[in-house]
XYZ file of C-alpha atoms in Angstrom:
658
model
C -0.048 0.494 0.565
C 1.218 3.245 -0.555
C 2.752 4.776 2.383
C 2.635 8.402 4.266
C 4.646 11.402 2.393
C 8.690 10.383 3.705
C 8.390 6.891 3.951
C 9.763 4.517 1.704
C 6.797 2.563 -0.024
C 6.184 -1.094 -0.739
C 3.708 -1.023 -3.479
C 2.445 -4.989 -3.803
C 0.700 -6.881 -6.360
C -1.542 -8.262 -4.312
C -2.536 -4.892 -2.964
C -5.046 -5.185 -7.007
C -6.956 -7.809 -5.463
C -7.932 -5.821 -1.779
C -11.558 -4.628 -2.601
C -11.621 -0.545 -3.875
C -12.472 0.589 -1.045
C -10.326 0.181 1.450
C -6.777 0.819 2.489
C -5.992 4.703 -0.456
C -8.681 3.223 -3.021
C -11.357 5.946 -3.276
C -13.035 4.420 -5.952
C -15.662 1.851 -3.811
C -15.604 -0.803 -6.650
C -13.977 -4.244 -5.487
C -11.997 -6.131 -8.617
C -13.234 -9.629 -9.297
C -11.526 -10.845 -11.804
C -7.994 -11.637 -12.559
C -8.108 -9.430 -16.710
C -8.218 -6.130 -14.347
C -6.110 -7.685 -10.577
C -3.492 -7.844 -14.049
C -3.210 -5.905 -15.669
C -2.951 -3.027 -12.796
C 0.053 -4.959 -11.588
C 2.283 -3.194 -14.238
C 1.486 0.094 -13.076
C 2.078 -0.227 -9.588
C 5.274 -2.062 -10.386
C 6.183 1.333 -12.092
C 4.370 3.941 -9.947
C 7.346 1.985 -6.894
C 10.117 2.358 -9.121
C 9.007 6.131 -8.922
C 8.621 6.286 -5.568
C 10.370 4.381 -3.754
C 14.003 6.275 -5.312
C 16.734 7.006 -2.536
C 16.664 9.950 -0.512
C 19.343 10.795 -0.975
C 19.813 9.200 -4.295
C 23.566 10.038 -6.093
C 21.594 11.771 -9.637
C 23.845 10.658 -11.936
C 23.833 11.710 -15.253
C 22.068 7.629 -16.530
C 19.661 7.125 -12.911
C 17.528 10.831 -14.522
C 17.423 8.547 -17.389
C 15.496 6.197 -15.967
C 13.733 7.991 -13.768
C 12.275 10.735 -17.183
C 12.334 6.673 -19.255
C 9.478 5.406 -16.820
C 7.321 9.054 -16.035
C 7.356 9.802 -20.230
C 6.039 5.134 -20.276
C 3.425 6.210 -17.510
C 2.081 8.969 -19.376
C 2.223 7.899 -22.874
C 0.536 4.177 -21.520
C -2.008 5.663 -19.543
C -2.970 8.279 -22.545
C -3.010 5.614 -24.733
C -5.678 3.597 -22.006
C -7.502 6.186 -21.468
C -8.719 7.186 -24.738
C -10.384 3.576 -25.603
C -11.873 4.057 -21.730
C -13.137 7.713 -22.984
C -14.202 6.468 -26.186
C -16.623 3.750 -24.242
C -17.782 6.263 -22.196
C -19.303 7.351 -25.282
C -21.175 4.319 -26.223
C -22.407 3.601 -22.992
C -24.751 6.169 -21.995
C -25.372 5.313 -19.106
C -21.769 5.007 -17.831
C -20.820 7.727 -19.384
C -19.920 10.140 -16.148
C -18.709 7.957 -13.556
C -16.691 6.844 -16.378
C -15.559 10.300 -18.300
C -14.504 11.125 -14.536
C -12.187 8.440 -13.681
C -10.664 8.795 -16.484
C -10.171 12.420 -16.631
C -8.488 11.869 -13.176
C -6.485 9.230 -14.610
C -5.130 11.778 -17.209
C -4.462 14.239 -15.492
C -2.468 11.855 -11.863
C -0.622 10.672 -15.664
C 0.149 13.967 -16.734
C 0.670 15.471 -13.109
C 3.526 11.870 -12.962
C 5.238 13.528 -16.076
C 6.157 16.872 -15.132
C 7.430 15.245 -11.922
C 10.338 13.289 -13.033
C 10.894 15.706 -15.934
C 14.262 16.270 -14.682
C 16.405 15.956 -17.725
C 17.833 19.333 -15.992
C 17.217 19.114 -12.274
C 19.644 22.222 -12.037
C 17.902 24.361 -14.105
C 13.622 22.356 -12.526
C 15.051 23.158 -9.600
C 16.155 27.121 -10.169
C 12.852 27.718 -11.272
C 11.471 26.522 -8.258
C 9.700 23.786 -10.164
C 8.824 20.144 -8.492
C 10.961 17.364 -9.414
C 10.354 13.572 -8.041
C 13.355 14.278 -5.917
C 11.947 18.204 -4.637
C 8.289 17.037 -4.358
C 7.808 13.226 -2.801
C 4.347 14.026 -1.582
C 3.284 15.314 -4.623
C 4.530 12.319 -6.319
C 2.378 9.774 -4.265
C -0.827 11.880 -4.484
C -0.910 11.718 -7.911
C -0.409 7.787 -7.588
C -2.522 7.107 -5.335
C -5.208 9.453 -7.749
C -3.152 7.060 -10.349
C -4.619 3.493 -9.154
C -7.383 4.284 -8.176
C -8.804 6.212 -11.677
C -7.085 3.563 -13.334
C -8.711 0.887 -10.838
C -11.478 2.335 -11.739
C -11.987 2.627 -15.690
C -11.213 -0.690 -14.947
C -13.622 -2.253 -13.545
C -16.906 0.018 -15.066
C -15.042 -1.561 -18.532
C -15.942 -4.869 -16.827
C -19.669 -3.463 -15.881
C -20.218 -3.571 -19.533
C -19.144 -6.940 -19.815
C -22.005 -8.582 -17.642
C -24.658 -6.266 -19.642
C -23.184 -8.424 -21.891
C -23.940 -11.574 -20.612
C -27.161 -10.184 -18.969
C -28.760 -8.827 -21.794
C -27.572 -12.162 -23.511
C -29.918 -14.609 -21.036
C -32.555 -12.901 -20.975
C -32.797 -13.364 -24.661
C -32.326 -17.445 -24.295
C -34.927 -17.055 -21.742
C -37.813 -15.495 -24.014
C -36.964 -17.577 -27.026
C -36.753 -20.539 -24.274
C -39.923 -19.065 -23.168
C -41.154 -19.901 -26.720
C -39.819 -22.879 -27.700
C -42.218 -24.180 -24.471
C -44.645 -23.020 -26.244
C -44.620 -24.821 -30.251
C -46.712 -26.621 -31.190
C -45.604 -28.079 -34.459
C -41.928 -29.220 -36.008
C -42.476 -26.168 -38.421
C -41.870 -23.745 -35.381
C -40.014 -25.319 -33.097
C -36.783 -25.592 -35.695
C -37.380 -22.847 -37.198
C -36.969 -21.166 -33.721
C -35.125 -24.145 -31.671
C -32.019 -22.232 -34.917
C -32.179 -18.984 -32.627
C -32.291 -20.414 -29.718
C -28.454 -22.059 -30.542
C -27.117 -19.091 -31.663
C -27.801 -17.186 -28.706
C -26.675 -20.328 -26.764
C -23.442 -19.967 -28.619
C -23.164 -16.660 -27.739
C -24.357 -16.964 -24.265
C -21.788 -20.342 -23.877
C -18.527 -18.223 -25.013
C -18.852 -14.242 -23.256
C -20.129 -17.104 -20.118
C -16.695 -18.928 -20.417
C -14.815 -16.607 -20.938
C -15.986 -15.314 -17.062
C -15.768 -18.305 -15.937
C -12.033 -17.732 -16.230
C -11.306 -14.201 -15.286
C -13.261 -14.667 -11.807
C -10.461 -14.603 -9.196
C -12.851 -16.285 -6.417
C -12.618 -19.927 -7.002
C -16.389 -20.534 -5.260
C -17.269 -18.848 -8.019
C -15.674 -20.378 -10.781
C -16.517 -23.751 -9.555
C -20.783 -22.517 -10.003
C -19.719 -20.732 -12.489
C -18.641 -24.268 -14.271
C -21.688 -26.274 -12.526
C -24.020 -24.408 -13.679
C -22.762 -23.921 -17.279
C -21.808 -27.740 -17.518
C -26.583 -27.359 -16.829
C -27.254 -25.483 -19.856
C -24.431 -27.953 -22.405
C -26.458 -31.004 -20.737
C -29.417 -29.602 -21.593
C -29.317 -28.419 -24.533
C -28.808 -31.545 -25.905
C -32.100 -32.654 -23.740
C -34.386 -30.252 -25.019
C -33.966 -30.660 -28.476
C -35.179 -33.955 -27.983
C -37.691 -33.480 -25.720
C -38.864 -31.786 -27.207
C -38.973 -33.286 -29.978
C -40.742 -35.698 -28.528
C -43.918 -34.460 -25.857
C -44.356 -32.741 -30.282
C -44.762 -35.978 -31.383
C -46.789 -37.583 -27.777
C -48.448 -34.289 -26.849
C -51.688 -36.186 -25.006
C -48.118 -38.302 -23.427
C -48.064 -37.162 -19.622
C -44.605 -38.862 -18.745
C -43.581 -36.824 -21.983
C -44.809 -33.386 -21.188
C -42.862 -34.501 -17.356
C -39.854 -34.837 -19.311
C -39.590 -32.211 -21.227
C -41.123 -30.103 -18.435
C -38.505 -30.706 -16.230
C -34.983 -29.733 -18.127
C -37.064 -26.392 -18.705
C -37.364 -25.643 -15.069
C -33.352 -26.865 -14.704
C -32.308 -24.846 -17.517
C -33.752 -22.161 -16.068
C -32.152 -22.315 -12.909
C -29.427 -22.438 -14.378
C -29.294 -19.484 -16.086
C -30.603 -17.431 -13.079
C -27.410 -19.042 -11.317
C -25.747 -18.025 -14.350
C -26.421 -14.262 -13.166
C -26.061 -14.498 -10.153
C -22.476 -14.926 -9.882
C -21.483 -12.415 -12.760
C -23.416 -10.215 -10.209
C -23.088 -11.126 -7.159
C -26.455 -10.544 -5.891
C -28.954 -13.142 -5.206
C -32.972 -13.577 -6.617
C -33.429 -13.562 -2.289
C -31.057 -10.524 -1.997
C -28.670 -13.192 1.146
C -26.689 -14.756 -0.262
C -26.922 -18.355 0.886
C -23.882 -20.006 2.094
C -22.819 -23.243 2.217
C -23.581 -25.736 4.197
C -19.956 -26.916 7.035
C -18.521 -29.739 5.505
C -16.853 -32.384 8.348
C -13.647 -31.499 7.152
C -14.063 -27.209 7.962
C -15.981 -27.768 10.364
C -12.719 -29.833 11.568
C -10.533 -27.724 10.431
C -12.085 -24.392 12.301
C -11.548 -26.414 15.034
C -7.639 -27.417 14.786
C -7.402 -23.578 14.743
C -9.083 -22.224 17.631
C -7.564 -26.108 19.263
C -3.880 -24.203 18.902
C -4.272 -21.052 18.776
C -4.511 -21.993 22.835
C -0.501 -21.727 22.507
C -0.486 -18.205 22.436
C -3.398 -16.920 23.669
C -6.085 -18.917 26.629
C -8.448 -15.879 26.925
C -8.752 -15.733 22.784
C -12.828 -18.505 22.810
C -13.944 -19.700 25.759
C -14.107 -22.956 27.389
C -17.850 -22.991 26.476
C -18.006 -22.749 22.828
C -14.904 -25.254 22.115
C -17.415 -27.983 23.472
C -19.919 -26.901 21.188
C -18.429 -26.008 18.617
C -17.192 -30.257 19.377
C -20.628 -31.426 20.015
C -22.207 -29.602 15.933
C -19.232 -31.120 14.676
C -19.437 -35.377 16.058
C -23.767 -34.088 14.398
C -22.281 -34.061 10.770
C -20.361 -37.489 11.787
C -23.969 -39.312 11.786
C -24.610 -38.763 8.137
C -22.330 -40.886 8.023
C -23.088 -43.236 11.327
C -27.733 -43.042 10.476
C -26.531 -45.183 6.766
C -27.993 -47.914 5.447
C -24.607 -48.507 2.918
C -22.156 -47.552 6.016
C -20.790 -51.422 7.040
C -20.975 -52.945 10.874
C -17.390 -52.342 11.840
C -16.944 -48.484 9.238
C -19.436 -47.515 12.083
C -18.494 -48.909 16.136
C -14.794 -47.478 14.216
C -16.117 -44.084 13.280
C -18.526 -44.633 17.500
C -14.922 -45.442 18.707
C -13.019 -41.754 17.063
C -15.786 -39.666 18.039
C -15.283 -40.694 21.212
C -12.456 -40.771 21.958
C -12.283 -36.488 20.187
C -14.640 -36.013 22.894
C -12.654 -37.445 25.597
C -9.037 -35.656 24.790
C -10.807 -32.826 24.764
C -12.449 -33.024 27.573
C -9.690 -33.289 29.398
C -7.449 -30.845 27.309
C -11.187 -28.487 29.285
C -10.447 -29.515 32.404
C -5.720 -28.324 31.823
C -7.761 -24.966 30.544
C -9.447 -24.054 32.915
C -6.986 -25.451 35.253
C -4.478 -22.428 33.083
C -6.923 -19.984 33.793
C -7.941 -20.038 37.094
C -3.707 -19.620 37.759
C -3.704 -16.778 36.101
C -1.568 -18.386 33.403
C -0.607 -16.396 30.459
C 0.645 -18.691 28.271
C -0.635 -22.881 28.430
C 1.374 -25.438 30.158
C 3.015 -28.578 29.157
C 0.135 -31.115 30.164
C -2.092 -28.119 28.437
C 0.653 -28.561 25.974
C 0.142 -32.591 25.569
C -3.632 -32.215 25.418
C -3.750 -30.735 22.729
C -1.201 -32.353 20.949
C -3.986 -35.061 21.853
C -6.929 -33.414 20.867
C -5.809 -32.222 17.473
C -4.630 -35.992 16.402
C -8.062 -37.703 17.604
C -9.819 -35.613 15.397
C -7.092 -36.133 11.903
C -7.169 -40.015 13.693
C -11.165 -39.656 12.492
C -11.060 -37.504 9.862
C -9.347 -39.761 8.522
C -11.589 -42.702 8.685
C -14.843 -40.352 7.717
C -12.519 -40.050 3.888
C -11.550 -43.090 4.121
C -15.196 -44.828 4.402
C -16.907 -42.326 1.322
C -13.984 -42.239 -1.023
C -14.316 -46.504 -0.277
C -17.647 -45.633 -0.728
C -17.973 -43.999 -3.696
C -14.949 -46.755 -5.586
C -17.337 -49.660 -4.811
C -20.186 -47.926 -6.453
C -18.636 -46.565 -10.190
C -17.504 -50.210 -10.159
C -21.038 -51.703 -9.602
C -23.063 -48.461 -12.283
C -19.533 -49.172 -14.545
C -21.673 -51.883 -16.306
C -24.610 -49.636 -16.890
C -26.819 -52.633 -17.341
C -29.802 -50.706 -15.092
C -29.879 -48.679 -18.376
C -29.406 -51.217 -20.644
C -32.464 -53.317 -18.811
C -34.511 -50.693 -19.227
C -33.629 -49.337 -23.067
C -35.090 -52.602 -23.710
C -37.765 -53.187 -21.452
C -39.339 -49.371 -23.623
C -38.020 -51.401 -26.318
C -40.147 -54.506 -26.075
C -43.136 -52.140 -24.556
C -43.416 -53.680 -20.874
C -44.005 -51.508 -18.347
C -44.342 -53.569 -15.662
C -40.558 -54.150 -16.674
C -39.828 -50.708 -17.233
C -41.497 -50.463 -13.666
C -39.655 -52.980 -11.667
C -36.046 -51.589 -13.369
C -36.885 -48.334 -12.664
C -37.627 -49.034 -8.922
C -33.493 -50.691 -9.015
C -32.336 -46.675 -10.571
C -34.504 -45.699 -8.238
C -31.648 -47.710 -5.464
C -28.858 -46.500 -7.063
C -29.541 -42.841 -7.450
C -30.471 -42.215 -3.569
C -26.872 -44.472 -3.618
C -25.235 -42.257 -5.373
C -26.893 -39.034 -3.911
C -25.603 -39.790 -0.319
C -22.433 -40.637 -1.328
C -21.150 -37.252 -3.112
C -23.113 -35.627 0.260
C -20.965 -37.540 2.188
C -17.890 -36.288 -0.393
C -19.085 -32.790 0.146
C -18.031 -33.436 3.611
C -14.446 -34.691 3.547
C -13.413 -33.137 -0.317
C -11.178 -30.664 1.564
C -12.135 -27.889 -0.239
C -14.454 -25.445 -0.795
C -14.896 -25.686 -5.184
C -14.496 -29.603 -4.675
C -17.415 -29.152 -2.234
C -19.736 -27.243 -5.129
C -18.629 -29.833 -7.429
C -19.949 -32.710 -5.219
C -23.526 -30.568 -4.733
C -23.045 -30.312 -8.012
C -22.846 -34.144 -8.415
C -25.544 -34.904 -5.826
C -27.902 -32.194 -8.045
C -27.939 -33.694 -11.396
C -28.403 -37.932 -10.459
C -31.007 -36.844 -7.749
C -33.117 -34.631 -11.231
C -31.367 -36.662 -14.294
C -32.808 -40.523 -11.946
C -36.425 -38.839 -12.503
C -35.714 -38.472 -16.140
C -34.486 -41.717 -17.553
C -37.631 -42.351 -16.037
C -40.210 -40.448 -17.218
C -38.035 -41.165 -20.742
C -38.696 -44.550 -20.529
C -42.088 -44.717 -19.259
C -42.475 -43.168 -22.499
C -40.590 -45.627 -24.929
C -42.711 -48.410 -23.193
C -45.903 -46.401 -24.207
C -44.213 -46.089 -27.482
C -42.046 -48.495 -28.606
C -41.952 -47.364 -32.502
C -41.056 -44.454 -31.601
C -37.826 -43.812 -33.371
C -37.885 -39.883 -31.437
C -38.635 -41.670 -28.052
C -36.033 -43.706 -27.924
C -33.990 -41.398 -29.089
C -34.647 -38.895 -26.125
C -34.623 -41.178 -23.469
C -30.484 -42.640 -25.543
C -29.492 -38.369 -24.359
C -31.094 -39.004 -20.613
C -28.606 -42.241 -20.172
C -26.050 -40.615 -21.758
C -26.123 -37.831 -19.533
C -26.259 -40.690 -16.344
C -23.254 -42.456 -18.019
C -21.644 -39.046 -18.166
C -21.787 -37.529 -14.718
C -20.452 -41.232 -13.617
C -17.126 -40.061 -15.380
C -17.304 -37.105 -13.609
C -18.217 -38.200 -10.162
C -14.530 -40.348 -11.446
C -12.389 -37.097 -11.925
C -13.664 -35.570 -9.027
C -12.724 -38.868 -5.865
C -9.468 -38.947 -8.193
C -9.105 -35.055 -7.135
C -10.426 -35.623 -3.547
C -7.581 -37.887 -3.591
C -5.439 -35.721 -4.278
C -6.251 -32.874 -2.356
C -5.868 -34.977 1.494
C -2.473 -37.429 -0.727
C -1.271 -32.679 -0.754
C -0.651 -34.214 -4.308
C -1.864 -30.322 -5.143
C -5.116 -28.020 -4.557
C -8.139 -28.956 -7.002
C -8.324 -27.026 -10.350
C -11.722 -25.826 -11.886
C -11.089 -27.229 -15.043
C -13.995 -25.762 -17.533
C -16.058 -27.848 -19.387
C -15.664 -28.398 -22.904
C -18.277 -27.792 -25.939
C -19.459 -29.633 -28.453
C -19.574 -27.391 -31.700
C -22.930 -26.337 -31.276
C -21.719 -24.419 -28.322
C -18.849 -22.473 -30.136
C -18.984 -18.698 -30.753
C -19.770 -17.572 -33.065
C -17.228 -14.985 -35.445
C -16.943 -11.235 -34.888
C -17.748 -8.213 -36.891
C -13.551 -6.270 -37.866
C -15.430 -4.290 -35.716
C -14.956 -3.638 -32.065
C -17.258 -3.666 -29.547
C -16.116 -2.670 -26.085
C -15.096 -5.338 -24.587
C -11.883 -6.372 -26.822
C -11.364 -2.408 -26.882
C -11.361 -2.933 -23.574
C -9.115 -5.730 -23.222
C -7.076 -3.943 -26.469
C -6.381 -0.594 -24.372
C -4.990 -3.224 -22.051
C -3.132 -5.442 -22.927
C -2.173 -1.729 -24.207
C -0.837 -0.650 -20.721
C -0.289 -3.510 -19.348
C 3.142 -4.749 -22.303
C 3.745 -0.957 -23.230
C 4.430 -0.592 -18.580
C 6.547 -4.303 -18.928
C 8.350 -2.489 -21.956
C 9.143 0.863 -19.417
C 10.235 -1.752 -16.104
C 12.155 -4.357 -18.172
C 14.145 -0.853 -18.990
C 14.162 0.815 -15.669
C 16.188 -2.475 -13.931
C 17.842 -2.185 -16.698
C 20.159 1.142 -15.384
C 20.111 -0.398 -12.301
C 23.290 -3.169 -13.409
C 26.662 -1.972 -13.618
C 28.484 -3.681 -16.403
C 25.971 -3.130 -20.315
C 27.181 -5.589 -21.674
C 26.291 -8.200 -19.462
C 24.385 -10.993 -21.362
C 21.281 -10.682 -20.211
C 21.132 -7.078 -19.774
C 21.679 -6.871 -23.797
C 18.228 -9.877 -24.745
C 15.763 -9.053 -21.705
C 16.264 -6.007 -23.520
C 14.933 -7.479 -27.130
C 12.904 -9.383 -25.396
C 11.673 -6.410 -24.006
C 10.619 -4.602 -27.083
C 10.161 -7.014 -28.736
C 6.633 -8.285 -27.267
C 5.725 -4.934 -27.681
C 6.739 -4.337 -31.201
C 4.494 -7.495 -31.462
C 1.360 -6.221 -29.769
C 1.387 -3.136 -32.214
C 2.376 -5.109 -35.392
C -0.895 -8.325 -34.322
C -3.499 -5.138 -33.914
C -3.322 -4.662 -37.236
C -3.463 -7.908 -38.421
C -5.272 -9.196 -36.100
C -7.588 -6.432 -37.881
C -6.871 -6.681 -41.792
C -7.487 -11.725 -40.727
C -11.684 -11.146 -38.837
C -12.520 -8.238 -41.658
C -11.382 -11.566 -43.715
C -13.178 -13.907 -41.914
C -16.169 -12.554 -41.233
C -17.483 -10.953 -44.694
C -16.524 -15.097 -45.871
C -18.789 -16.057 -43.251
C -21.801 -13.598 -44.823
C -21.175 -15.382 -47.738
C -21.815 -18.972 -46.056
C -24.584 -17.642 -44.260
C -26.501 -16.370 -47.202
C -26.197 -19.529 -48.696
C -27.351 -21.308 -45.614
C -30.610 -19.551 -45.176
C -31.970 -19.068 -49.024
C -35.184 -20.978 -48.761
C -35.053 -24.329 -50.800
C -37.752 -27.159 -52.618
C -37.177 -30.793 -53.409
C -35.107 -33.436 -51.913
C -31.705 -32.848 -54.196
C -31.879 -28.493 -53.319
C -33.272 -29.716 -49.106
C -29.894 -31.315 -48.986
C -27.145 -29.838 -50.890
C -28.961 -27.172 -47.594
C -27.977 -28.987 -44.668
C -24.694 -29.663 -46.504
C -24.014 -26.546 -47.136
C -25.185 -25.210 -43.334
C -22.623 -28.030 -41.474
C -20.361 -27.169 -44.134
C -19.909 -23.230 -42.039
C -21.299 -25.268 -38.500
C -17.922 -26.549 -39.930
C -15.559 -23.268 -41.353
C -16.653 -21.606 -37.445
C -15.236 -24.936 -35.273
C -12.053 -24.955 -37.742
C -12.120 -20.916 -37.253
C -12.616 -21.430 -33.638
C -9.677 -23.705 -32.919
C -6.774 -20.967 -34.935
C -8.287 -18.632 -33.144
């Protein structure tokens, strides 16, 4: 953080991750994304270079050149950055005043820094009474604070435009979703679903970028889960709607379709809650406290007694332990927990209670003696209590992982799904009902296992993924059954068979995801690595469309960020090089070359990409016109389908090349 004038200033990269309203930032906005944070880091580094000069720094020609070069680089880069911000303000009326003010302050601060670092004729400046970085440290700190605050505000306001785009895209999807739900003919459905597909492509593109940019791991995990639901439900929506249109009087088909639409709406709402950091109810929904989190917090409090015997009360620690013991009932009350496992868990809980009781007794005795630190007896009790609760956690982990492993092996052959498909295809409603009961039992086993895995997962992102898996099994199980019932009522229906296949594939896919989740939980438990939230893959229907050559506000912001960062990093390298005594040092020379090349590449590709994008846009327009041309006859229809597939393939190749 920027310190008071006259004090050495240390500006860490981490300051950019703190809320803007805290410390010395005055913009009152919180940085939610990595891109904004990473853009600020080189600027913070440059300002640190300017402010952290020594009071009695030898004013050599080399030093003066370095300081002036950094100041000019900051001013020029901020000027270019602000120009883009002003262009964005002109295109967004609701942010115009606020963005304009932030740009004005940033430009003014950049100019002030350029003036203070203009030390080319230091003696003349001192004679004229003009301030420089050497004579007016207070002015430099003030300018630096204003620059950081205003640039941060410009970036965060620009980010608000991205949020607006996501909300607008979601609203379009919702409108089309309602239209799809009300269609009554195949022709109308095909027309609207084509529009829906394009809108989902745009939404997937925007939310995918947002997921990767979010700083908060929990939000990234929630976004990944919501996007996975939308991805899988799009195909389900297609087949469920077609089945309902083909068999309009079938109650099971209607139930199947309604469940898909409802789940998509919930996922869309969750995405908006994440990007806006709000809840529709107005209150944030906290994750249920897992056993792992409870044990971790309990151990922190117990071990904290070494530093202070009076930081928490004995009653609070005892109550926390009992709350923790209650949660273990999810394991001991389960019908799928073996007798031996249940007895072991109960025994470990009893040992933990005994050790904690002994700790509290020694703790109270130490307090009665007005002790200032833990006694030897109390230290031993702390170690025993922490060891007992760690043993409990290890056993719960073994039970949950063992259960999950067994279930994955049991369901690897998918015999129940195959039996449901066969019974439905035979029109055997009685057999479908029998296998539906078996699938329901499997679903309950998987749901409970996901709940146990959540308790011992080890990180909040993995907890969120476990909750998503639990909800997926809970929802897809009944959907498979309703799809099988529909097929049994209409055994010759190809659409009903296709619909059942899609839901069964979703079940199988979730089992594969559960196996990956299980491995990540084990990796965290064994300390091999942290959990990584992986972006979900998308098929050809989820690829973003090729953009026109004209840059929108988001793209302008991205280019401005890259330009600012590269320019400042280049200047940062140059200023650091000045500190080396040997100017002919090989490493120094290579660093200068690489820095210069990076910025030159940015300037070159900025022009080249625009040119190539313009060509790509023209080609896509030609393909679109060709694909939309009305035709009649089998041969012409076949040709149109081939052209349409070529268009989608072209977009697919463009996405990968991009």
